PDB file of C-alpha atoms in Angstrom:
ATOM      1  CA  MET A 206     -20.844  -4.711 -14.030  1.00  0.00           C
ATOM      2  CA  THR A 207     -19.804  -4.827  -9.931  1.00  0.00           C
ATOM      3  CA  TYR A 208     -17.781  -1.518  -9.744  1.00  0.00           C
ATOM      4  CA  SER A 209     -16.376  -0.213  -6.285  1.00  0.00           C
ATOM      5  CA  VAL A 210     -14.916   3.200  -5.964  1.00  0.00           C
ATOM      6  CA  ASN A 211     -11.730   3.923  -4.717  1.00  0.00           C
ATOM      7  CA  CYS A 212     -12.839   7.101  -1.608  1.00  0.00           C
ATOM      8  CA  SER A 213      -8.994   8.008  -1.407  1.00  0.00           C
ATOM      9  CA  ILE A 214      -8.800   9.364  -5.113  1.00  0.00           C
ATOM     10  CA  LEU A 215     -12.992  10.385  -5.638  1.00  0.00           C
ATOM     11  CA  LEU A 216     -14.883  11.786  -4.230  1.00  0.00           C
ATOM     12  CA  THR A 217     -12.020  13.993  -1.875  1.00  0.00           C
ATOM     13  CA  GLU A 218     -14.150  17.546  -1.529  1.00  0.00           C
ATOM     14  CA  LEU A 219     -15.689  15.602   1.460  1.00  0.00           C
ATOM     15  CA  PRO A 220     -14.003  14.231   4.661  1.00  0.00           C
ATOM     16  CA  LEU A 221     -13.064  10.965   3.907  1.00  0.00           C
ATOM     17  CA  LEU A 222     -15.185   9.062   6.729  1.00  0.00           C
ATOM     18  CA  GLN A 223     -17.722  10.942   5.027  1.00  0.00           C
ATOM     19  CA  ARG A 224     -16.919   8.918   1.580  1.00  0.00           C
ATOM     20  CA  PRO A 225     -17.991   6.407   1.880  1.00  0.00           C
ATOM     21  CA  ALA A 226     -22.039   7.201   2.183  1.00  0.00           C
ATOM     22  CA  ALA A 227     -21.912   9.789  -0.933  1.00  0.00           C
ATOM     23  CA  ALA A 228     -20.653   6.321  -2.838  1.00  0.00           C
ATOM     24  CA  LYS A 229     -23.810   4.684  -1.428  1.00  0.00           C
ATOM     25  CA  ALA A 230     -25.683   7.928  -1.625  1.00  0.00           C
ATOM     26  CA  ALA A 231     -24.585   7.465  -5.909  1.00  0.00           C
ATOM     27  CA  GLY A 232     -25.510   3.734  -6.256  1.00  0.00           C
ATOM     28  CA  PHE A 233     -22.810   2.282  -5.681  1.00  0.00           C
ATOM     29  CA  ASP A 234     -22.148  -1.049  -3.113  1.00  0.00           C
ATOM     30  CA  ALA A 235     -18.624  -0.702  -2.413  1.00  0.00           C
ATOM     31  CA  VAL A 236     -15.429   1.007  -1.843  1.00  0.00           C
ATOM     32  CA  GLU A 237     -12.037   0.832  -1.462  1.00  0.00           C
ATOM     33  CA  PHE A 238      -9.188   2.952   0.112  1.00  0.00           C
ATOM     34  CA  TRP A 239      -5.638   3.425  -0.039  1.00  0.00           C
ATOM     35  CA  TRP A 240      -4.399   3.150   3.576  1.00  0.00           C
ATOM     36  CA  PRO A 241      -6.268   5.784   4.987  1.00  0.00           C
ATOM     37  CA  PHE A 242      -4.163   6.404   8.094  1.00  0.00           C
ATOM     38  CA  ALA A 243      -1.453   8.523   8.857  1.00  0.00           C
ATOM     39  CA  SER A 244       0.426   5.672  11.054  1.00  0.00           C
ATOM     40  CA  SER A 245       0.914   2.248   9.894  1.00  0.00           C
ATOM     41  CA  VAL A 246       0.017   1.400  13.149  1.00  0.00           C
ATOM     42  CA  PRO A 247      -3.135   3.502  14.815  1.00  0.00           C
ATOM     43  CA  GLY A 248      -5.268   3.831  17.476  1.00  0.00           C
ATOM     44  CA  ASP A 249      -8.302   1.626  18.216  1.00  0.00           C
ATOM     45  CA  ALA A 250     -10.226   5.558  18.195  1.00  0.00           C
ATOM     46  CA  GLU A 251      -9.213   5.794  14.406  1.00  0.00           C
ATOM     47  CA  LEU A 252      -9.923   2.311  13.449  1.00  0.00           C
ATOM     48  CA  THR A 253     -13.357   2.066  15.107  1.00  0.00           C
ATOM     49  CA  ARG A 254     -14.043   5.375  13.103  1.00  0.00           C
ATOM     50  CA  PHE A 255     -12.821   4.385  10.074  1.00  0.00           C
ATOM     51  CA  GLU A 256     -14.901   1.085   9.803  1.00  0.00           C
ATOM     52  CA  ARG A 257     -17.702   2.448  11.201  1.00  0.00           C
ATOM     53  CA  ALA A 258     -17.775   4.456   8.231  1.00  0.00           C
ATOM     54  CA  VAL A 259     -18.120   2.206   6.005  1.00  0.00           C
ATOM     55  CA  THR A 260     -20.787  -0.429   7.732  1.00  0.00           C
ATOM     56  CA  ASP A 261     -22.587   2.929   8.362  1.00  0.00           C
ATOM     57  CA  ALA A 262     -22.772   3.882   5.025  1.00  0.00           C
ATOM     58  CA  GLY A 263     -23.881   0.238   3.593  1.00  0.00           C
ATOM     59  CA  VAL A 264     -21.026   0.217   1.852  1.00  0.00           C
ATOM     60  CA  GLN A 265     -19.111  -3.445   1.617  1.00  0.00           C
ATOM     61  CA  LEU A 266     -14.982  -2.937   1.793  1.00  0.00           C
ATOM     62  CA  THR A 267     -14.147  -4.746  -1.429  1.00  0.00           C
ATOM     63  CA  ALA A 268      -9.651  -3.627  -0.741  1.00  0.00           C
ATOM     64  CA  LEU A 269      -7.244  -1.458   0.957  1.00  0.00           C
ATOM     65  CA  ASN A 270      -3.584  -1.354   0.709  1.00  0.00           C
ATOM     66  CA  PHE A 271      -1.323  -1.830   2.951  1.00  0.00           C
ATOM     67  CA  SER A 272       0.643   1.360   4.318  1.00  0.00           C
ATOM     68  CA  ALA A 273       2.966   2.671   1.569  1.00  0.00           C
ATOM     69  CA  GLY A 274       4.612   5.802   3.246  1.00  0.00           C
ATOM     70  CA  ASP A 275       4.074   9.444   2.168  1.00  0.00           C
ATOM     71  CA  MET A 276       2.552   9.064  -0.962  1.00  0.00           C
ATOM     72  CA  PRO A 277       1.558  12.675  -1.593  1.00  0.00           C
ATOM     73  CA  ALA A 278       5.605  13.316  -1.125  1.00  0.00           C
ATOM     74  CA  GLY A 279       6.163  10.403  -3.629  1.00  0.00           C
ATOM     75  CA  ASP A 280       7.041   7.757  -1.086  1.00  0.00           C
ATOM     76  CA  ARG A 281       5.067   3.929  -2.967  1.00  0.00           C
ATOM     77  CA  GLY A 282       5.411   1.781  -1.130  1.00  0.00           C
ATOM     78  CA  LEU A 283       7.326  -0.505   2.485  1.00  0.00           C
ATOM     79  CA  VAL A 284       7.273  -4.204   1.152  1.00  0.00           C
ATOM     80  CA  SER A 285      11.847  -3.700   0.082  1.00  0.00           C
ATOM     81  CA  TRP A 286      12.610  -0.348   2.098  1.00  0.00           C
ATOM     82  CA  PRO A 287      14.776  -1.756   4.864  1.00  0.00           C
ATOM     83  CA  GLU A 288      14.904   1.256   7.022  1.00  0.00           C
ATOM     84  CA  ARG A 289      10.990   0.838   7.361  1.00  0.00           C
ATOM     85  CA  SER A 290      10.314  -3.288   6.840  1.00  0.00           C
ATOM     86  CA  SER A 291       9.730  -3.737  11.084  1.00  0.00           C
ATOM     87  CA  GLU A 292       6.987  -1.024  10.279  1.00  0.00           C
ATOM     88  CA  PHE A 293       5.696  -2.561   7.638  1.00  0.00           C
ATOM     89  CA  LYS A 294       5.647  -5.806   8.805  1.00  0.00           C
ATOM     90  CA  ASP A 295       3.306  -4.513  12.454  1.00  0.00           C
ATOM     91  CA  ASN A 296       1.030  -3.147   9.622  1.00  0.00           C
ATOM     92  CA  ILE A 297       0.126  -6.087   8.461  1.00  0.00           C
ATOM     93  CA  ASP A 298      -2.108  -7.808  11.694  1.00  0.00           C
ATOM     94  CA  VAL A 299      -4.029  -4.210  11.531  1.00  0.00           C
ATOM     95  CA  VAL A 300      -5.046  -4.724   8.217  1.00  0.00           C
ATOM     96  CA  ALA A 301      -5.876  -8.308   8.859  1.00  0.00           C
ATOM     97  CA  GLY A 302      -7.800  -6.821  11.509  1.00  0.00           C
ATOM     98  CA  ILE A 303      -9.832  -4.465   8.523  1.00  0.00           C
ATOM     99  CA  GLY A 304     -10.175  -7.099   7.069  1.00  0.00           C
ATOM    100  CA  GLY A 305     -11.259  -9.735   9.118  1.00  0.00           C
ATOM    101  CA  ARG A 306     -14.064  -7.420  10.673  1.00  0.00           C
ATOM    102  CA  LEU A 307     -14.805  -5.571   7.474  1.00  0.00           C
ATOM    103  CA  GLY A 308     -15.467  -8.649   5.615  1.00  0.00           C
ATOM    104  CA  CYS A 309     -12.594  -7.713   2.772  1.00  0.00           C
ATOM    105  CA  ALA A 310     -10.214 -10.044   1.207  1.00  0.00           C
ATOM    106  CA  PHE A 311      -7.703  -7.872  -0.511  1.00  0.00           C
ATOM    107  CA  PHE A 312      -4.927  -6.135  -0.028  1.00  0.00           C
ATOM    108  CA  ASN A 313      -2.765  -3.537  -2.159  1.00  0.00           C
ATOM    109  CA  ALA A 314       1.224  -4.533  -1.069  1.00  0.00           C
ATOM    110  CA  LEU A 315       2.588  -1.386  -2.866  1.00  0.00           C
ATOM    111  CA  TYR A 316       6.192  -2.871  -3.412  1.00  0.00           C
ATOM    112  CA  GLY A 317       7.964   0.473  -2.632  1.00  0.00           C
ATOM    113  CA  ASN A 318      11.235   2.999  -4.602  1.00  0.00           C
ATOM    114  CA  ARG A 319      14.591   2.476  -4.698  1.00  0.00           C
ATOM    115  CA  GLN A 320      16.424   3.576  -2.201  1.00  0.00           C
ATOM    116  CA  ASP A 321      20.004   5.097  -2.105  1.00  0.00           C
ATOM    117  CA  GLY A 322      22.440   3.183  -0.016  1.00  0.00           C
ATOM    118  CA  HIS A 323      20.689  -0.487  -0.733  1.00  0.00           C
ATOM    119  CA  THR A 324      21.012  -2.483  -4.067  1.00  0.00           C
ATOM    120  CA  PRO A 325      18.693  -3.262  -5.938  1.00  0.00           C
ATOM    121  CA  GLU A 326      18.648  -7.151  -5.037  1.00  0.00           C
ATOM    122  CA  SER A 327      19.460  -6.553  -1.473  1.00  0.00           C
ATOM    123  CA  GLN A 328      15.335  -5.060  -1.499  1.00  0.00           C
ATOM    124  CA  ASP A 329      13.976  -7.524  -3.847  1.00  0.00           C
ATOM    125  CA  GLU A 330      15.597 -10.519  -1.201  1.00  0.00           C
ATOM    126  CA  LEU A 331      13.612  -8.361   1.097  1.00  0.00           C
ATOM    127  CA  ALA A 332      10.559  -7.861  -0.692  1.00  0.00           C
ATOM    128  CA  VAL A 333      10.464 -11.556  -0.742  1.00  0.00           C
ATOM    129  CA  ILE A 334      10.746 -11.650   2.494  1.00  0.00           C
ATOM    130  CA  ASN A 335       7.719  -9.325   3.345  1.00  0.00           C
ATOM    131  CA  LEU A 336       4.858 -10.314   0.584  1.00  0.00           C
ATOM    132  CA  ALA A 337       5.611 -13.687   2.415  1.00  0.00           C
ATOM    133  CA  ALA A 338       4.901 -12.503   6.097  1.00  0.00           C
ATOM    134  CA  ALA A 339       1.682 -10.217   4.383  1.00  0.00           C
ATOM    135  CA  ALA A 340       1.157 -13.629   2.303  1.00  0.00           C
ATOM    136  CA  ALA A 341       0.551 -15.104   5.842  1.00  0.00           C
ATOM    137  CA  GLY A 342      -1.078 -12.528   7.887  1.00  0.00           C
ATOM    138  CA  VAL A 343      -3.962 -11.981   5.274  1.00  0.00           C
ATOM    139  CA  ALA A 344      -4.599 -15.746   4.457  1.00  0.00           C
ATOM    140  CA  ARG A 345      -6.148 -15.810   8.182  1.00  0.00           C
ATOM    141  CA  ILE A 346      -8.863 -14.037   7.149  1.00  0.00           C
ATOM    142  CA  GLY A 347      -8.733 -16.022   3.639  1.00  0.00           C
ATOM    143  CA  GLY A 348      -7.432 -13.007   1.779  1.00  0.00           C
ATOM    144  CA  THR A 349      -4.998 -12.450  -0.920  1.00  0.00           C
ATOM    145  CA  VAL A 350      -2.347 -10.127  -1.305  1.00  0.00           C
ATOM    146  CA  LEU A 351      -1.725  -7.605  -4.570  1.00  0.00           C
ATOM    147  CA  LEU A 352       0.666  -6.933  -6.497  1.00  0.00           C
ATOM    148  CA  GLU A 353       0.771  -3.776  -7.927  1.00  0.00           C
ATOM    149  CA  PRO A 354       2.905  -2.459 -11.315  1.00  0.00           C
ATOM    150  CA  LEU A 355       2.947   2.073 -11.665  1.00  0.00           C
ATOM    151  CA  SER A 356       3.569   4.475 -13.704  1.00  0.00           C
ATOM    152  CA  GLY A 357       4.357   8.316 -12.350  1.00  0.00           C
ATOM    153  CA  ALA A 358       6.593   7.167  -9.674  1.00  0.00           C
ATOM    154  CA  PRO A 359      10.911   6.884 -11.794  1.00  0.00           C
ATOM    155  CA  HIS A 360      11.968   5.166  -8.668  1.00  0.00           C
ATOM    156  CA  TYR A 361       9.528   2.544  -8.149  1.00  0.00           C
ATOM    157  CA  PRO A 362      10.949  -0.971 -10.035  1.00  0.00           C
ATOM    158  CA  LEU A 363       7.611  -2.514 -11.919  1.00  0.00           C
ATOM    159  CA  ARG A 364       6.273  -0.945 -14.110  1.00  0.00           C
ATOM    160  CA  THR A 365       5.047  -3.795 -16.437  1.00  0.00           C
ATOM    161  CA  ALA A 366       2.213  -6.949 -15.533  1.00  0.00           C
ATOM    162  CA  GLY A 367       5.747  -8.880 -15.938  1.00  0.00           C
ATOM    163  CA  ASP A 368       7.688  -7.376 -13.501  1.00  0.00           C
ATOM    164  CA  ALA A 369       4.984  -7.919 -11.276  1.00  0.00           C
ATOM    165  CA  LEU A 370       4.653 -11.571 -11.980  1.00  0.00           C
ATOM    166  CA  ARG A 371       7.850 -12.241 -11.650  1.00  0.00           C
ATOM    167  CA  VAL A 372       8.426 -10.858  -8.182  1.00  0.00           C
ATOM    168  CA  ILE A 373       4.247 -13.225  -7.328  1.00  0.00           C
ATOM    169  CA  SER A 374       6.065 -16.659  -8.716  1.00  0.00           C
ATOM    170  CA  ARG A 375       9.624 -15.936  -7.272  1.00  0.00           C
ATOM    171  CA  VAL A 376       7.961 -15.291  -3.734  1.00  0.00           C
ATOM    172  CA  THR A 377       5.087 -18.582  -4.258  1.00  0.00           C
ATOM    173  CA  GLY A 378       8.589 -20.809  -5.542  1.00  0.00           C
ATOM    174  CA  ALA A 379      10.524 -19.148  -2.280  1.00  0.00           C
ATOM    175  CA  THR A 380       7.621 -19.620   0.309  1.00  0.00           C
ATOM    176  CA  GLY A 381       4.759 -21.630  -1.339  1.00  0.00           C
ATOM    177  CA  ALA A 382       2.315 -18.464  -1.028  1.00  0.00           C
ATOM    178  CA  GLY A 383      -0.435 -19.028  -3.610  1.00  0.00           C
ATOM    179  CA  ASN A 384      -2.105 -16.139  -2.301  1.00  0.00           C
ATOM    180  CA  ILE A 385      -0.530 -13.221  -3.877  1.00  0.00           C
ATOM    181  CA  LYS A 386      -2.681 -12.323  -6.966  1.00  0.00           C
ATOM    182  CA  LEU A 387      -2.031  -9.275  -9.794  1.00  0.00           C
ATOM    183  CA  LEU A 388      -2.808  -6.079  -9.125  1.00  0.00           C
ATOM    184  CA  ALA A 389      -4.421  -5.177 -12.632  1.00  0.00           C
ATOM    185  CA  ASP A 390      -4.370  -1.017 -12.984  1.00  0.00           C
ATOM    186  CA  PHE A 391      -5.226  -0.531 -16.841  1.00  0.00           C
ATOM    187  CA  TYR A 392      -4.901   3.026 -16.562  1.00  0.00           C
ATOM    188  CA  HIS A 393      -0.711   2.272 -15.052  1.00  0.00           C
ATOM    189  CA  LEU A 394      -0.005  -0.620 -17.665  1.00  0.00           C
ATOM    190  CA  ALA A 395      -1.339   1.592 -21.036  1.00  0.00           C
ATOM    191  CA  VAL A 396       0.600   4.789 -19.424  1.00  0.00           C
ATOM    192  CA  ASN A 397       3.274   2.314 -19.217  1.00  0.00           C
ATOM    193  CA  GLY A 398       3.243   1.383 -22.170  1.00  0.00           C
ATOM    194  CA  GLU A 399       1.973  -2.044 -21.734  1.00  0.00           C
ATOM    195  CA  ASP A 400      -0.193  -4.185 -24.753  1.00  0.00           C
ATOM    196  CA  VAL A 401      -3.635  -4.245 -22.175  1.00  0.00           C
ATOM    197  CA  ALA A 402      -5.087  -6.523 -24.700  1.00  0.00           C
ATOM    198  CA  ALA A 403      -1.971  -9.296 -24.701  1.00  0.00           C
ATOM    199  CA  VAL A 404      -1.977  -9.080 -20.693  1.00  0.00           C
ATOM    200  CA  THR A 405      -5.652  -9.647 -20.338  1.00  0.00           C
ATOM    201  CA  GLU A 406      -5.264 -12.912 -22.917  1.00  0.00           C
ATOM    202  CA  LYS A 407      -2.264 -14.421 -21.347  1.00  0.00           C
ATOM    203  CA  HIS A 408      -2.816 -12.996 -17.520  1.00  0.00           C
ATOM    204  CA  ALA A 409      -6.932 -12.637 -16.656  1.00  0.00           C
ATOM    205  CA  PRO A 410      -6.350 -15.651 -14.444  1.00  0.00           C
ATOM    206  CA  ASP A 411      -3.205 -14.025 -12.566  1.00  0.00           C
ATOM    207  CA  PHE A 412      -5.422 -11.360 -11.923  1.00  0.00           C
ATOM    208  CA  GLY A 413      -6.640 -10.643  -7.933  1.00  0.00           C
ATOM    209  CA  HIS A 414      -8.463  -7.090  -8.435  1.00  0.00           C
ATOM    210  CA  ILE A 415      -9.077  -4.060 -11.512  1.00  0.00           C
ATOM    211  CA  GLN A 416      -8.973  -1.296 -11.322  1.00  0.00           C
ATOM    212  CA  ILE A 417      -9.614   1.696 -14.062  1.00  0.00           C
ATOM    213  CA  ALA A 418      -8.930   5.251 -15.290  1.00  0.00           C
ATOM    214  CA  ASP A 419      -9.351   6.445 -18.595  1.00  0.00           C
ATOM    215  CA  ASN A 420      -6.355   8.022 -20.407  1.00  0.00           C
ATOM    216  CA  PRO A 421      -4.318  10.631 -20.917  1.00  0.00           C
ATOM    217  CA  GLY A 422      -5.574  13.072 -17.957  1.00  0.00           C
ATOM    218  CA  ARG A 423      -6.250   9.597 -15.438  1.00  0.00           C
ATOM    219  CA  GLY A 424     -10.196  10.170 -15.867  1.00  0.00           C
ATOM    220  CA  ALA A 425     -12.978   8.674 -15.842  1.00  0.00           C
ATOM    221  CA  PRO A 426     -14.082   6.230 -18.276  1.00  0.00           C
ATOM    222  CA  GLY A 427     -15.262   7.766 -22.347  1.00  0.00           C
ATOM    223  CA  THR A 428     -13.073  11.103 -21.470  1.00  0.00           C
ATOM    224  CA  GLY A 429      -9.744   9.492 -22.933  1.00  0.00           C
ATOM    225  CA  GLU A 430      -9.079   7.217 -25.347  1.00  0.00           C
ATOM    226  CA  LEU A 431      -8.325   3.858 -23.525  1.00  0.00           C
ATOM    227  CA  PRO A 432     -10.508   0.575 -24.329  1.00  0.00           C
ATOM    228  CA  LEU A 433     -11.515  -0.234 -20.830  1.00  0.00           C
ATOM    229  CA  GLY A 434     -15.200  -1.371 -21.534  1.00  0.00           C
ATOM    230  CA  GLU A 435     -13.405  -3.985 -24.358  1.00  0.00           C
ATOM    231  CA  TRP A 436     -11.070  -4.888 -21.222  1.00  0.00           C
ATOM    232  CA  ILE A 437     -13.282  -5.110 -18.919  1.00  0.00           C
ATOM    233  CA  ALA A 438     -15.329  -7.204 -20.738  1.00  0.00           C
ATOM    234  CA  ARG A 439     -12.107  -9.679 -22.855  1.00  0.00           C
ATOM    235  CA  SER A 440     -11.101 -10.245 -18.496  1.00  0.00           C
ATOM    236  CA  ARG A 441     -14.249 -11.391 -17.297  1.00  0.00           C
ATOM    237  CA  GLN A 442     -15.228 -13.562 -20.816  1.00  0.00           C
ATOM    238  CA  LEU A 443     -11.857 -15.305 -19.491  1.00  0.00           C
ATOM    239  CA  GLY A 444     -12.237 -15.915 -15.866  1.00  0.00           C
ATOM    240  CA  TYR A 445     -11.906 -13.000 -13.660  1.00  0.00           C
ATOM    241  CA  ALA A 446     -15.008 -11.728 -11.327  1.00  0.00           C
ATOM    242  CA  GLY A 447     -13.602  -8.904  -9.098  1.00  0.00           C
ATOM    243  CA  TYR A 448     -15.023  -5.790  -8.146  1.00  0.00           C
ATOM    244  CA  ILE A 449     -14.128  -2.984 -11.037  1.00  0.00           C
ATOM    245  CA  ALA A 450     -12.762  -0.429  -9.101  1.00  0.00           C
ATOM    246  CA  LEU A 451     -12.715   3.243  -9.968  1.00  0.00           C
ATOM    247  CA  GLU A 452      -9.467   4.659  -9.961  1.00  0.00           C
ATOM    248  CA  TYR A 453      -9.442   8.130 -10.947  1.00  0.00           C
ATOM    249  CA  LYS A 454      -9.154  12.381 -10.836  1.00  0.00           C
ATOM    250  CA  GLU A 455     -12.905  13.665 -11.348  1.00  0.00           C
ATOM    251  CA  PRO A 456     -15.163  16.028  -9.806  1.00  0.00           C
ATOM    252  CA  ALA A 457     -18.039  15.246  -7.845  1.00  0.00           C
ATOM    253  CA  GLU A 458     -20.420  16.439  -9.313  1.00  0.00           C
ATOM    254  CA  THR A 459     -19.583  15.313 -12.126  1.00  0.00           C
ATOM    255  CA  ALA A 460     -17.724  11.696 -10.954  1.00  0.00           C
ATOM    256  CA  PHE A 461     -20.088   9.366 -11.730  1.00  0.00           C
ATOM    257  CA  ASP A 462     -22.535  11.014 -14.877  1.00  0.00           C
ATOM    258  CA  TRP A 463     -20.611   7.937 -17.621  1.00  0.00           C
ATOM    259  CA  ALA A 464     -22.369   5.728 -15.119  1.00  0.00           C
ATOM    260  CA  LEU A 465     -25.602   7.582 -14.878  1.00  0.00           C
ATOM    261  CA  HIS A 466     -25.304   7.272 -19.159  1.00  0.00           C
ATOM    262  CA  GLN A 467     -24.223   3.984 -19.243  1.00  0.00           C
ATOM    263  CA  ARG A 468     -27.916   2.570 -16.688  1.00  0.00           C
ATOM    264  CA  ALA A 469     -29.524   4.604 -18.687  1.00  0.00           C
ATOM    265  CA  SER A 470     -28.905   3.015 -21.785  1.00  0.00           C
TER     266      SER A 470
END
């Protein structure tokens, strides 16, 4: 099984730039991040420090979020946010640059919350434009844009796989973009009441990336009740060949105990 460690939610006891090396020391060869900078367009020195942290650790960057605003404050993306649309577009070249230099090909574009003063229709129209721009931007490096349903965000409109796939279909139909895929986060889908097994049976070929956490608690695999192993195995059988991203909350000292037990067995 090829796992990737999300260093934005795991190993948080360490400074951000030390986490890729810690993931490597724990036995993993791949990492991913939410947007790791305070600004959507960081300076060259910041970019260099981040990229060196990944390359010096000897790990592969497998996925990266576009800038999503202030996540701790509740922001969930800029794609459909009219007042920050230009900021999102400025971020595209930065993301593609990082991807090109580090060999990363998957980029998560969080859709954004519904905003007061704007109709859902106008925000959705803007999202089509911005997702098409993102798809064109990362296509230059052979990249794929990911679109993710989320839980725990009451103003975020994409809650099911169908919600995200309808947006993808709309963008593809309007612009011809063929490099936008579903990010299937099994935790978010399950928390939102989705039948993840049925989604997998129907849409595994549409999965661009898989992320996992157990429920309840968003903890490590085996701490909750979700049949993550079954869903992963079925996704593989149906053709998903990408990484399985570990995106859960667990103290660093026990974060990967389940994987050690799995390897031992």
